[in-house]
mmCIF file of C-alpha atoms and ligand atoms in Angstrom:
data_model
loop_
_atom_site.group_PDB
_atom_site.id
_atom_site.type_symbol
_atom_site.label_atom_id
_atom_site.label_comp_id
_atom_site.label_asym_id
_atom_site.label_seq_id
_atom_site.Cartn_x
_atom_site.Cartn_y
_atom_site.Cartn_z
ATOM 1 C CA UNK A 1 -9.306 4.964 26.083
ATOM 2 C CA UNK A 2 -10.264 2.974 29.192
ATOM 3 C CA UNK A 3 -7.683 0.728 31.222
ATOM 4 C CA UNK A 4 -7.543 -3.075 31.048
ATOM 5 C CA UNK A 5 -9.286 -5.017 33.709
ATOM 6 C CA UNK A 6 -7.804 -8.038 34.909
ATOM 7 C CA UNK A 7 -8.129 -11.657 33.613
ATOM 8 C CA UNK A 8 -8.606 -12.152 29.722
ATOM 9 C CA UNK A 9 -5.682 -11.536 27.218
ATOM 10 C CA UNK A 10 -4.615 -7.937 27.302
ATOM 11 C CA UNK A 11 -4.678 -6.412 23.980
ATOM 12 C CA UNK A 12 -4.042 -2.952 22.401
ATOM 13 C CA UNK A 13 -6.053 -2.227 19.019
ATOM 14 C CA UNK A 14 -4.248 1.014 17.687
ATOM 15 C CA UNK A 15 -7.376 2.308 15.620
ATOM 16 C CA UNK A 16 -10.921 1.419 15.430
ATOM 17 C CA UNK A 17 -11.137 -1.310 12.575
ATOM 18 C CA UNK A 18 -14.552 -2.371 11.118
ATOM 19 C CA UNK A 19 -16.937 -4.287 13.490
ATOM 20 C CA UNK A 20 -16.509 -7.456 11.538
ATOM 21 C CA UNK A 21 -12.957 -7.941 13.099
ATOM 22 C CA UNK A 22 -13.362 -5.489 16.331
ATOM 23 C CA UNK A 23 -16.286 -7.172 17.696
ATOM 24 C CA UNK A 24 -14.419 -10.660 17.594
ATOM 25 C CA UNK A 25 -11.387 -9.019 19.571
ATOM 26 C CA UNK A 26 -13.681 -7.186 22.048
ATOM 27 C CA UNK A 27 -15.574 -10.539 23.011
ATOM 28 C CA UNK A 28 -12.500 -12.432 23.520
ATOM 29 C CA UNK A 29 -10.082 -10.009 25.011
ATOM 30 C CA UNK A 30 -9.689 -7.286 27.508
ATOM 31 C CA UNK A 31 -9.038 -4.868 24.590
ATOM 32 C CA UNK A 32 -8.077 -1.152 24.659
ATOM 33 C CA UNK A 33 -8.966 0.755 21.470
ATOM 34 C CA UNK A 34 -7.256 3.836 20.367
ATOM 35 C CA UNK A 35 -10.259 6.009 20.032
ATOM 36 C CA UNK A 36 -8.645 8.701 18.055
ATOM 37 C CA UNK A 37 -8.639 9.214 14.198
ATOM 38 C CA UNK A 38 -4.875 10.222 14.353
ATOM 39 C CA UNK A 39 -2.394 7.426 15.421
ATOM 40 C CA UNK A 40 -1.180 7.428 18.944
ATOM 41 C CA UNK A 41 1.800 9.395 19.436
ATOM 42 C CA UNK A 42 5.041 7.419 19.772
ATOM 43 C CA UNK A 43 4.877 8.038 23.598
ATOM 44 C CA UNK A 44 1.055 7.193 23.946
ATOM 45 C CA UNK A 45 1.805 3.971 21.628
ATOM 46 C CA UNK A 46 4.739 2.622 24.005
ATOM 47 C CA UNK A 47 2.622 3.318 27.216
ATOM 48 C CA UNK A 48 -0.592 1.631 25.925
ATOM 49 C CA UNK A 49 1.353 -1.714 24.641
ATOM 50 C CA UNK A 50 2.716 -1.952 28.195
ATOM 51 C CA UNK A 51 1.610 -5.465 29.529
ATOM 52 C CA UNK A 52 -0.236 -6.690 26.400
ATOM 53 C CA UNK A 53 -0.288 -10.156 25.218
ATOM 54 C CA UNK A 54 -1.201 -8.944 21.806
ATOM 55 C CA UNK A 55 -1.196 -5.874 19.554
ATOM 56 C CA UNK A 56 -3.375 -4.922 16.568
ATOM 57 C CA UNK A 57 -1.302 -2.628 14.584
ATOM 58 C CA UNK A 58 -1.714 -0.256 11.661
ATOM 59 C CA UNK A 59 0.778 0.664 9.268
ATOM 60 C CA UNK A 60 1.468 3.993 10.761
ATOM 61 C CA UNK A 61 2.499 2.453 13.985
ATOM 62 C CA UNK A 62 6.168 1.374 13.941
ATOM 63 C CA UNK A 63 7.201 -2.097 16.042
ATOM 64 C CA UNK A 64 10.685 -2.251 16.700
ATOM 65 C CA UNK A 65 12.799 -3.423 19.769
ATOM 66 C CA UNK A 66 11.853 -0.506 21.751
ATOM 67 C CA UNK A 67 8.157 -0.960 21.552
ATOM 68 C CA UNK A 68 8.653 -4.761 22.027
ATOM 69 C CA UNK A 69 10.525 -3.800 25.081
ATOM 70 C CA UNK A 70 8.000 -1.419 26.288
ATOM 71 C CA UNK A 71 5.277 -4.138 25.653
ATOM 72 C CA UNK A 72 7.081 -6.603 27.828
ATOM 73 C CA UNK A 73 8.343 -10.413 27.558
ATOM 74 C CA UNK A 74 4.352 -11.690 27.680
ATOM 75 C CA UNK A 75 3.849 -10.121 24.214
ATOM 76 C CA UNK A 76 2.846 -12.990 21.970
ATOM 77 C CA UNK A 77 1.272 -11.433 18.791
ATOM 78 C CA UNK A 78 1.417 -8.582 16.551
ATOM 79 C CA UNK A 79 -1.651 -8.359 14.139
ATOM 80 C CA UNK A 80 -1.191 -5.926 11.325
ATOM 81 C CA UNK A 81 -4.130 -4.453 9.722
ATOM 82 C CA UNK A 82 -2.557 -4.403 6.164
ATOM 83 C CA UNK A 83 -1.036 -6.686 3.880
ATOM 84 C CA UNK A 84 2.247 -4.461 3.776
ATOM 85 C CA UNK A 85 4.631 -4.729 6.917
ATOM 86 C CA UNK A 86 7.158 -2.553 6.472
ATOM 87 C CA UNK A 87 6.265 -0.636 9.788
ATOM 88 C CA UNK A 88 7.208 -3.866 11.704
ATOM 89 C CA UNK A 89 10.853 -5.329 12.483
ATOM 90 C CA UNK A 90 9.920 -8.836 11.810
ATOM 91 C CA UNK A 91 13.346 -10.013 12.855
ATOM 92 C CA UNK A 92 13.357 -8.237 16.198
ATOM 93 C CA UNK A 93 9.767 -9.992 16.684
ATOM 94 C CA UNK A 94 11.226 -13.400 15.626
ATOM 95 C CA UNK A 95 14.089 -13.309 17.722
ATOM 96 C CA UNK A 96 11.744 -12.829 20.584
ATOM 97 C CA UNK A 97 9.418 -15.734 19.514
ATOM 98 C CA UNK A 98 6.464 -13.102 18.822
ATOM 99 C CA UNK A 99 4.100 -14.194 15.814
ATOM 100 C CA UNK A 100 3.293 -11.505 12.924
ATOM 101 C CA UNK A 101 0.322 -11.583 11.028
ATOM 102 C CA UNK A 102 -0.895 -9.569 8.121
ATOM 103 C CA UNK A 103 -4.056 -9.426 5.758
ATOM 104 C CA UNK A 104 -3.051 -10.716 2.133
ATOM 105 C CA UNK A 105 -5.468 -11.805 -0.617
ATOM 106 C CA UNK A 106 -8.552 -9.902 0.606
ATOM 107 C CA UNK A 107 -7.221 -6.417 -0.506
ATOM 108 C CA UNK A 108 -5.734 -7.550 -3.832
ATOM 109 C CA UNK A 109 -8.817 -6.680 -6.428
ATOM 110 C CA UNK A 110 -9.452 -3.501 -4.537
ATOM 111 C CA UNK A 111 -5.993 -2.383 -4.812
ATOM 112 C CA UNK A 112 -5.555 -3.411 -8.383
ATOM 113 C CA UNK A 113 -9.015 -1.469 -9.099
ATOM 114 C CA UNK A 114 -7.406 1.497 -7.653
ATOM 115 C CA UNK A 115 -4.212 1.251 -9.534
ATOM 116 C CA UNK A 116 -6.280 1.171 -12.658
ATOM 117 C CA UNK A 117 -8.647 4.235 -11.679
ATOM 118 C CA UNK A 118 -5.328 6.144 -10.845
ATOM 119 C CA UNK A 119 -3.836 5.012 -14.418
ATOM 120 C CA UNK A 120 -7.115 5.916 -16.401
ATOM 121 C CA UNK A 121 -7.509 9.285 -14.541
ATOM 122 C CA UNK A 122 -4.313 10.491 -15.157
ATOM 123 C CA UNK A 123 -4.102 9.196 -18.747
ATOM 124 C CA UNK A 124 -7.694 10.939 -19.234
ATOM 125 C CA UNK A 125 -6.584 13.987 -17.064
ATOM 126 C CA UNK A 126 -9.622 13.545 -15.037
ATOM 127 C CA UNK A 127 -8.735 15.953 -12.183
ATOM 128 C CA UNK A 128 -7.847 18.503 -14.302
ATOM 129 C CA UNK A 129 -11.104 17.969 -16.298
ATOM 130 C CA UNK A 130 -13.203 18.279 -13.028
ATOM 131 C CA UNK A 131 -11.056 21.413 -12.042
ATOM 132 C CA UNK A 132 -12.048 22.838 -15.398
ATOM 133 C CA UNK A 133 -15.559 22.502 -15.013
ATOM 134 C CA UNK A 134 -15.575 23.546 -11.283
ATOM 135 C CA UNK A 135 -13.952 26.819 -12.126
ATOM 136 C CA UNK A 136 -16.352 27.826 -14.934
ATOM 137 C CA UNK A 137 -13.742 27.443 -17.705
ATOM 138 C CA UNK A 138 -15.895 25.016 -19.672
ATOM 139 C CA UNK A 139 -16.982 27.537 -22.535
ATOM 140 C CA UNK A 140 -17.013 24.933 -25.589
ATOM 141 C CA UNK A 141 -16.135 21.520 -27.017
ATOM 142 C CA UNK A 142 -12.614 21.813 -27.802
ATOM 143 C CA UNK A 143 -10.848 19.988 -30.732
ATOM 144 C CA UNK A 144 -7.579 20.458 -28.459
ATOM 145 C CA UNK A 145 -9.029 20.337 -24.788
ATOM 146 C CA UNK A 146 -7.352 18.055 -22.155
ATOM 147 C CA UNK A 147 -5.796 15.728 -24.641
ATOM 148 C CA UNK A 148 -4.334 12.641 -23.186
ATOM 149 C CA UNK A 149 -2.793 9.311 -24.499
ATOM 150 C CA UNK A 150 -4.941 5.994 -25.330
ATOM 151 C CA UNK A 151 -4.963 3.642 -22.619
ATOM 152 C CA UNK A 152 -6.238 0.696 -24.851
ATOM 153 C CA UNK A 153 -3.434 -0.940 -26.797
ATOM 154 C CA UNK A 154 -0.559 1.047 -24.900
ATOM 155 C CA UNK A 155 2.210 -0.755 -23.137
ATOM 156 C CA UNK A 156 1.919 -1.445 -19.449
ATOM 157 C CA UNK A 157 4.770 -2.219 -17.306
ATOM 158 C CA UNK A 158 4.125 -3.772 -14.071
ATOM 159 C CA UNK A 159 6.891 -3.699 -11.489
ATOM 160 C CA UNK A 160 6.322 -6.494 -8.779
ATOM 161 C CA UNK A 161 4.296 -9.346 -10.077
ATOM 162 C CA UNK A 162 2.831 -10.645 -7.177
ATOM 163 C CA UNK A 163 -1.079 -11.012 -6.369
ATOM 164 C CA UNK A 164 -1.683 -7.355 -6.893
ATOM 165 C CA UNK A 165 0.549 -6.972 -9.945
ATOM 166 C CA UNK A 166 -0.904 -10.030 -11.551
ATOM 167 C CA UNK A 167 -4.502 -8.678 -10.796
ATOM 168 C CA UNK A 168 -3.439 -5.423 -12.711
ATOM 169 C CA UNK A 169 -2.641 -7.438 -15.748
ATOM 170 C CA UNK A 170 -5.779 -9.158 -15.602
ATOM 171 C CA UNK A 171 -7.375 -5.869 -16.262
ATOM 172 C CA UNK A 172 -4.916 -4.672 -18.880
ATOM 173 C CA UNK A 173 -6.177 -7.586 -20.958
ATOM 174 C CA UNK A 174 -9.597 -5.872 -21.466
ATOM 175 C CA UNK A 175 -7.752 -3.103 -22.758
ATOM 176 C CA UNK A 176 -5.772 -4.814 -25.419
ATOM 177 C CA UNK A 177 -2.574 -3.949 -23.922
ATOM 178 C CA UNK A 178 1.054 -5.048 -24.290
ATOM 179 C CA UNK A 179 1.833 -6.277 -20.493
ATOM 180 C CA UNK A 180 5.453 -6.449 -19.555
ATOM 181 C CA UNK A 181 6.365 -7.129 -16.067
ATOM 182 C CA UNK A 182 9.449 -7.234 -14.048
ATOM 183 C CA UNK A 183 10.079 -8.912 -10.645
ATOM 184 C CA UNK A 184 13.296 -10.692 -8.948
ATOM 185 C CA UNK A 185 11.684 -14.015 -10.102
ATOM 186 C CA UNK A 186 9.921 -14.925 -13.245
ATOM 187 C CA UNK A 187 6.616 -16.225 -12.584
ATOM 188 C CA UNK A 188 5.532 -19.875 -14.109
ATOM 189 C CA UNK A 189 5.199 -19.781 -18.079
ATOM 190 C CA UNK A 190 1.415 -21.098 -17.472
ATOM 191 C CA UNK A 191 0.841 -17.680 -15.452
ATOM 192 C CA UNK A 192 2.726 -15.832 -18.132
ATOM 193 C CA UNK A 193 0.623 -17.268 -20.906
ATOM 194 C CA UNK A 194 -2.840 -16.845 -18.809
ATOM 195 C CA UNK A 195 -1.964 -13.126 -18.106
ATOM 196 C CA UNK A 196 -0.395 -12.413 -21.445
ATOM 197 C CA UNK A 197 2.360 -10.920 -19.819
ATOM 198 C CA UNK A 198 6.334 -10.951 -20.628
ATOM 199 C CA UNK A 199 9.222 -10.581 -17.824
ATOM 200 C CA UNK A 200 11.840 -8.115 -19.121
ATOM 201 C CA UNK A 201 14.768 -6.624 -17.452
ATOM 202 C CA UNK A 202 13.579 -3.374 -15.542
ATOM 203 C CA UNK A 203 15.586 -1.004 -17.729
ATOM 204 C CA UNK A 204 13.706 -2.389 -20.594
ATOM 205 C CA UNK A 205 10.365 -2.340 -18.890
ATOM 206 C CA UNK A 206 10.940 1.475 -18.115
ATOM 207 C CA UNK A 207 12.012 2.478 -21.527
ATOM 208 C CA UNK A 208 9.184 0.583 -23.329
ATOM 209 C CA UNK A 209 6.116 1.122 -21.041
ATOM 210 C CA UNK A 210 3.594 3.734 -21.665
ATOM 211 C CA UNK A 211 2.385 3.227 -18.065
ATOM 212 C CA UNK A 212 4.708 2.017 -15.290
ATOM 213 C CA UNK A 213 2.694 0.837 -12.301
ATOM 214 C CA UNK A 214 4.545 -0.146 -8.896
ATOM 215 C CA UNK A 215 3.411 -3.240 -6.835
ATOM 216 C CA UNK A 216 6.603 -4.206 -4.837
ATOM 217 C CA UNK A 217 6.883 -4.724 -1.100
ATOM 218 C CA UNK A 218 8.908 -2.016 0.410
ATOM 219 C CA UNK A 219 12.351 -3.425 1.430
ATOM 220 C CA UNK A 220 15.915 -2.340 1.724
ATOM 221 C CA UNK A 221 16.231 -3.407 -2.173
ATOM 222 C CA UNK A 222 13.124 -1.609 -3.176
ATOM 223 C CA UNK A 223 13.476 1.671 -1.259
ATOM 224 C CA UNK A 224 14.342 4.501 -3.789
ATOM 225 C CA UNK A 225 13.843 1.979 -6.689
ATOM 226 C CA UNK A 226 12.327 4.492 -9.055
ATOM 227 C CA UNK A 227 14.767 7.333 -8.539
ATOM 228 C CA UNK A 228 16.644 9.910 -11.106
ATOM 229 C CA UNK A 229 17.945 7.074 -12.983
ATOM 230 C CA UNK A 230 14.983 5.112 -13.475
ATOM 231 C CA UNK A 231 12.859 8.190 -14.373
ATOM 232 C CA UNK A 232 15.397 9.248 -16.814
ATOM 233 C CA UNK A 233 14.858 5.849 -18.493
ATOM 234 C CA UNK A 234 11.329 6.165 -19.061
ATOM 235 C CA UNK A 235 9.638 7.805 -21.906
ATOM 236 C CA UNK A 236 8.483 11.641 -21.933
ATOM 237 C CA UNK A 237 5.350 10.617 -22.610
ATOM 238 C CA UNK A 238 5.119 7.846 -19.993
ATOM 239 C CA UNK A 239 2.978 7.930 -16.533
ATOM 240 C CA UNK A 240 3.822 6.481 -13.393
ATOM 241 C CA UNK A 241 1.331 4.748 -10.914
ATOM 242 C CA UNK A 242 2.138 4.032 -7.331
ATOM 243 C CA UNK A 243 -0.161 2.031 -5.176
ATOM 244 C CA UNK A 244 2.635 0.231 -3.168
ATOM 245 C CA UNK A 245 4.631 2.336 -0.830
ATOM 246 C CA UNK A 246 5.789 5.954 -1.054
ATOM 247 C CA UNK A 247 9.616 5.390 -0.474
ATOM 248 C CA UNK A 248 9.574 2.890 -3.534
ATOM 249 C CA UNK A 249 9.848 6.254 -5.419
ATOM 250 C CA UNK A 250 12.557 8.935 -4.669
ATOM 251 C CA UNK A 251 9.873 12.055 -4.096
ATOM 252 C CA UNK A 252 12.254 14.622 -4.835
ATOM 253 C CA UNK A 253 13.528 12.902 -8.130
ATOM 254 C CA UNK A 254 9.760 12.467 -8.977
ATOM 255 C CA UNK A 255 9.168 16.422 -8.543
ATOM 256 C CA UNK A 256 12.208 17.162 -10.535
ATOM 257 C CA UNK A 257 11.057 14.670 -13.413
ATOM 258 C CA UNK A 258 7.538 15.953 -13.444
ATOM 259 C CA UNK A 259 8.590 19.526 -13.530
ATOM 260 C CA UNK A 260 11.293 18.789 -16.184
ATOM 261 C CA UNK A 261 8.884 16.810 -18.385
ATOM 262 C CA UNK A 262 11.308 13.833 -17.949
ATOM 263 C CA UNK A 263 7.875 11.769 -17.592
ATOM 264 C CA UNK A 264 4.584 13.103 -18.589
ATOM 265 C CA UNK A 265 2.549 12.429 -15.140
ATOM 266 C CA UNK A 266 2.209 10.362 -11.995
ATOM 267 C CA UNK A 267 -0.722 9.214 -10.190
ATOM 268 C CA UNK A 268 -0.005 8.345 -6.511
ATOM 269 C CA UNK A 269 -1.861 6.505 -3.628
ATOM 270 C CA UNK A 270 1.131 6.336 -1.409
ATOM 271 C CA UNK A 271 3.853 9.054 -0.952
ATOM 272 C CA UNK A 272 7.053 9.911 1.008
ATOM 273 C CA UNK A 273 6.379 11.334 3.178
ATOM 274 C CA UNK A 274 2.762 10.325 4.360
ATOM 275 C CA UNK A 275 0.598 12.125 4.752
ATOM 276 C CA UNK A 276 1.812 14.521 2.267
ATOM 277 C CA UNK A 277 1.543 18.011 3.319
ATOM 278 C CA UNK A 278 -1.001 20.074 1.316
ATOM 279 C CA UNK A 279 1.861 22.577 0.356
ATOM 280 C CA UNK A 280 3.940 19.975 -0.872
ATOM 281 C CA UNK A 281 5.351 20.597 -4.744
ATOM 282 C CA UNK A 282 3.548 17.440 -5.795
ATOM 283 C CA UNK A 283 0.050 18.570 -4.565
ATOM 284 C CA UNK A 284 0.515 21.821 -6.685
ATOM 285 C CA UNK A 285 1.665 20.064 -10.042
ATOM 286 C CA UNK A 286 -0.833 19.702 -12.818
ATOM 287 C CA UNK A 287 0.593 16.333 -14.141
ATOM 288 C CA UNK A 288 0.324 14.714 -10.505
ATOM 289 C CA UNK A 289 -2.502 13.234 -9.052
ATOM 290 C CA UNK A 290 -2.444 12.195 -5.433
ATOM 291 C CA UNK A 291 -5.032 10.094 -3.369
ATOM 292 C CA UNK A 292 -4.751 9.695 0.287
ATOM 293 C CA UNK A 293 -3.541 5.931 0.558
ATOM 294 C CA UNK A 294 -7.299 4.734 0.056
ATOM 295 C CA UNK A 295 -6.432 1.633 -2.375
ATOM 296 C CA UNK A 296 -7.839 -0.797 0.151
ATOM 297 C CA UNK A 297 -10.808 1.499 1.055
ATOM 298 C CA UNK A 298 -14.030 -0.278 0.214
ATOM 299 C CA UNK A 299 -16.263 -1.350 2.869
ATOM 300 C CA UNK A 300 -16.174 -5.090 1.816
ATOM 301 C CA UNK A 301 -12.308 -4.854 1.678
ATOM 302 C CA UNK A 302 -11.626 -3.172 5.191
ATOM 303 C CA UNK A 303 -14.260 -5.654 6.593
ATOM 304 C CA UNK A 304 -12.280 -8.661 5.291
ATOM 305 C CA UNK A 305 -8.892 -7.211 6.522
ATOM 306 C CA UNK A 306 -10.383 -6.676 9.937
ATOM 307 C CA UNK A 307 -11.819 -10.121 10.145
ATOM 308 C CA UNK A 308 -8.258 -11.391 9.191
ATOM 309 C CA UNK A 309 -6.525 -9.263 11.651
ATOM 310 C CA UNK A 310 -8.723 -10.503 14.265
ATOM 311 C CA UNK A 311 -8.310 -14.268 13.431
ATOM 312 C CA UNK A 312 -4.263 -13.524 13.472
ATOM 313 C CA UNK A 313 -4.612 -11.974 16.933
ATOM 314 C CA UNK A 314 -6.637 -14.479 18.348
ATOM 315 C CA UNK A 315 -4.395 -17.544 17.042
ATOM 316 C CA UNK A 316 -1.415 -15.797 18.105
ATOM 317 C CA UNK A 317 -2.938 -15.264 21.506
ATOM 318 C CA UNK A 318 -4.081 -18.930 21.866
ATOM 319 C CA UNK A 319 -0.550 -20.224 20.912
ATOM 320 C CA UNK A 320 -1.954 -21.430 17.552
ATOM 321 C CA UNK A 321 -0.290 -20.871 14.096
ATOM 322 C CA UNK A 322 -1.590 -17.488 12.504
ATOM 323 C CA UNK A 323 -3.799 -18.209 9.699
ATOM 324 C CA UNK A 324 -1.694 -15.458 7.645
ATOM 325 C CA UNK A 325 1.421 -15.563 9.207
ATOM 326 C CA UNK A 326 4.552 -13.138 8.349
ATOM 327 C CA UNK A 327 6.923 -15.169 10.378
ATOM 328 C CA UNK A 328 5.572 -18.780 10.409
ATOM 329 C CA UNK A 329 8.953 -19.819 11.917
ATOM 330 C CA UNK A 330 7.933 -18.627 15.150
ATOM 331 C CA UNK A 331 4.995 -21.334 15.190
ATOM 332 C CA UNK A 332 7.311 -24.040 14.451
ATOM 333 C CA UNK A 333 9.549 -23.668 17.469
HETATM 334 C C1 DGY B 401 -1.698 -2.357 3.006
HETATM 335 O O1 DGY B 401 -2.587 -3.409 3.293
HETATM 336 O O2 DGY B 401 -0.485 -2.718 3.206
HETATM 337 C C2 DGY B 401 -2.119 -1.213 2.386
HETATM 338 O O3 DGY B 401 -1.325 -0.293 2.122
HETATM 339 C C3 DGY B 401 -3.366 -0.846 3.268
HETATM 340 O O4 DGY B 401 -4.519 -1.444 2.865
#
């Protein structure tokens, strides 16, 4: 890491992001970019943000009063390189007049693609099949080998019916599925009709779905939403997919449910904790598939996220409304 020369706005970029965004930031700011693959330690982060006008953060960087104090009163904008912003104390930023931005929209389809990939892979036992071949256990065509449920014609339960949940529903249409959804509010009837999706109470969704896929934000209300009680309501043949945030699922309850056969399988892009240690019980379970939080990991999507994150940062530094504001009230003051 190099230090900030005087002059242009001072910015800390908490990781190398794709050039599509980083080049704009480097051209306009005196930016220090954290050069490591691993996030800065808390101590390093607090030191790096000191006297910055803007910060470009990742979901691994906690932004709270302590960090805002460390940055100082000149801080104008926090631009998160993610659509989720549960790593940021937005209320604390708003109180201080600091604009917060995120990257909605551009990762919707890639995230829905990965949710669908996980659903298909869990249903058709792809990781087990790959292990079977790699271990030299493929001796013949087996009438009972690696049987799983049909995806086509099954019932899909979507928890959280925003942009990504709706994109998953669109994919389900091609598989002739019955689509149930649950969210705090119903979407307009026209959207339900277009997507062939019916709102049901969460308990009913859990009881009826062959596949439950989670697309809620992490909030105080959704933390632990899928715990022992929710898992107990699911069918023993049902599968759980999570591409939202790890803490939406109670990890210990999930391990228990997978071991006991309360549900058939889980496929997770996000976990609690994250990263999941290699010796974690979820990793060892044959009926659990874990990938390392890669739902938005396509070249195009990560590039588009970088462009959005840069645009938010530069707008905030210029005192303009952010293109994708999390706390638009700051700009209205
Ligand atoms: C997000 O954007 O919130 C994802 O989890 C990472 O792309």
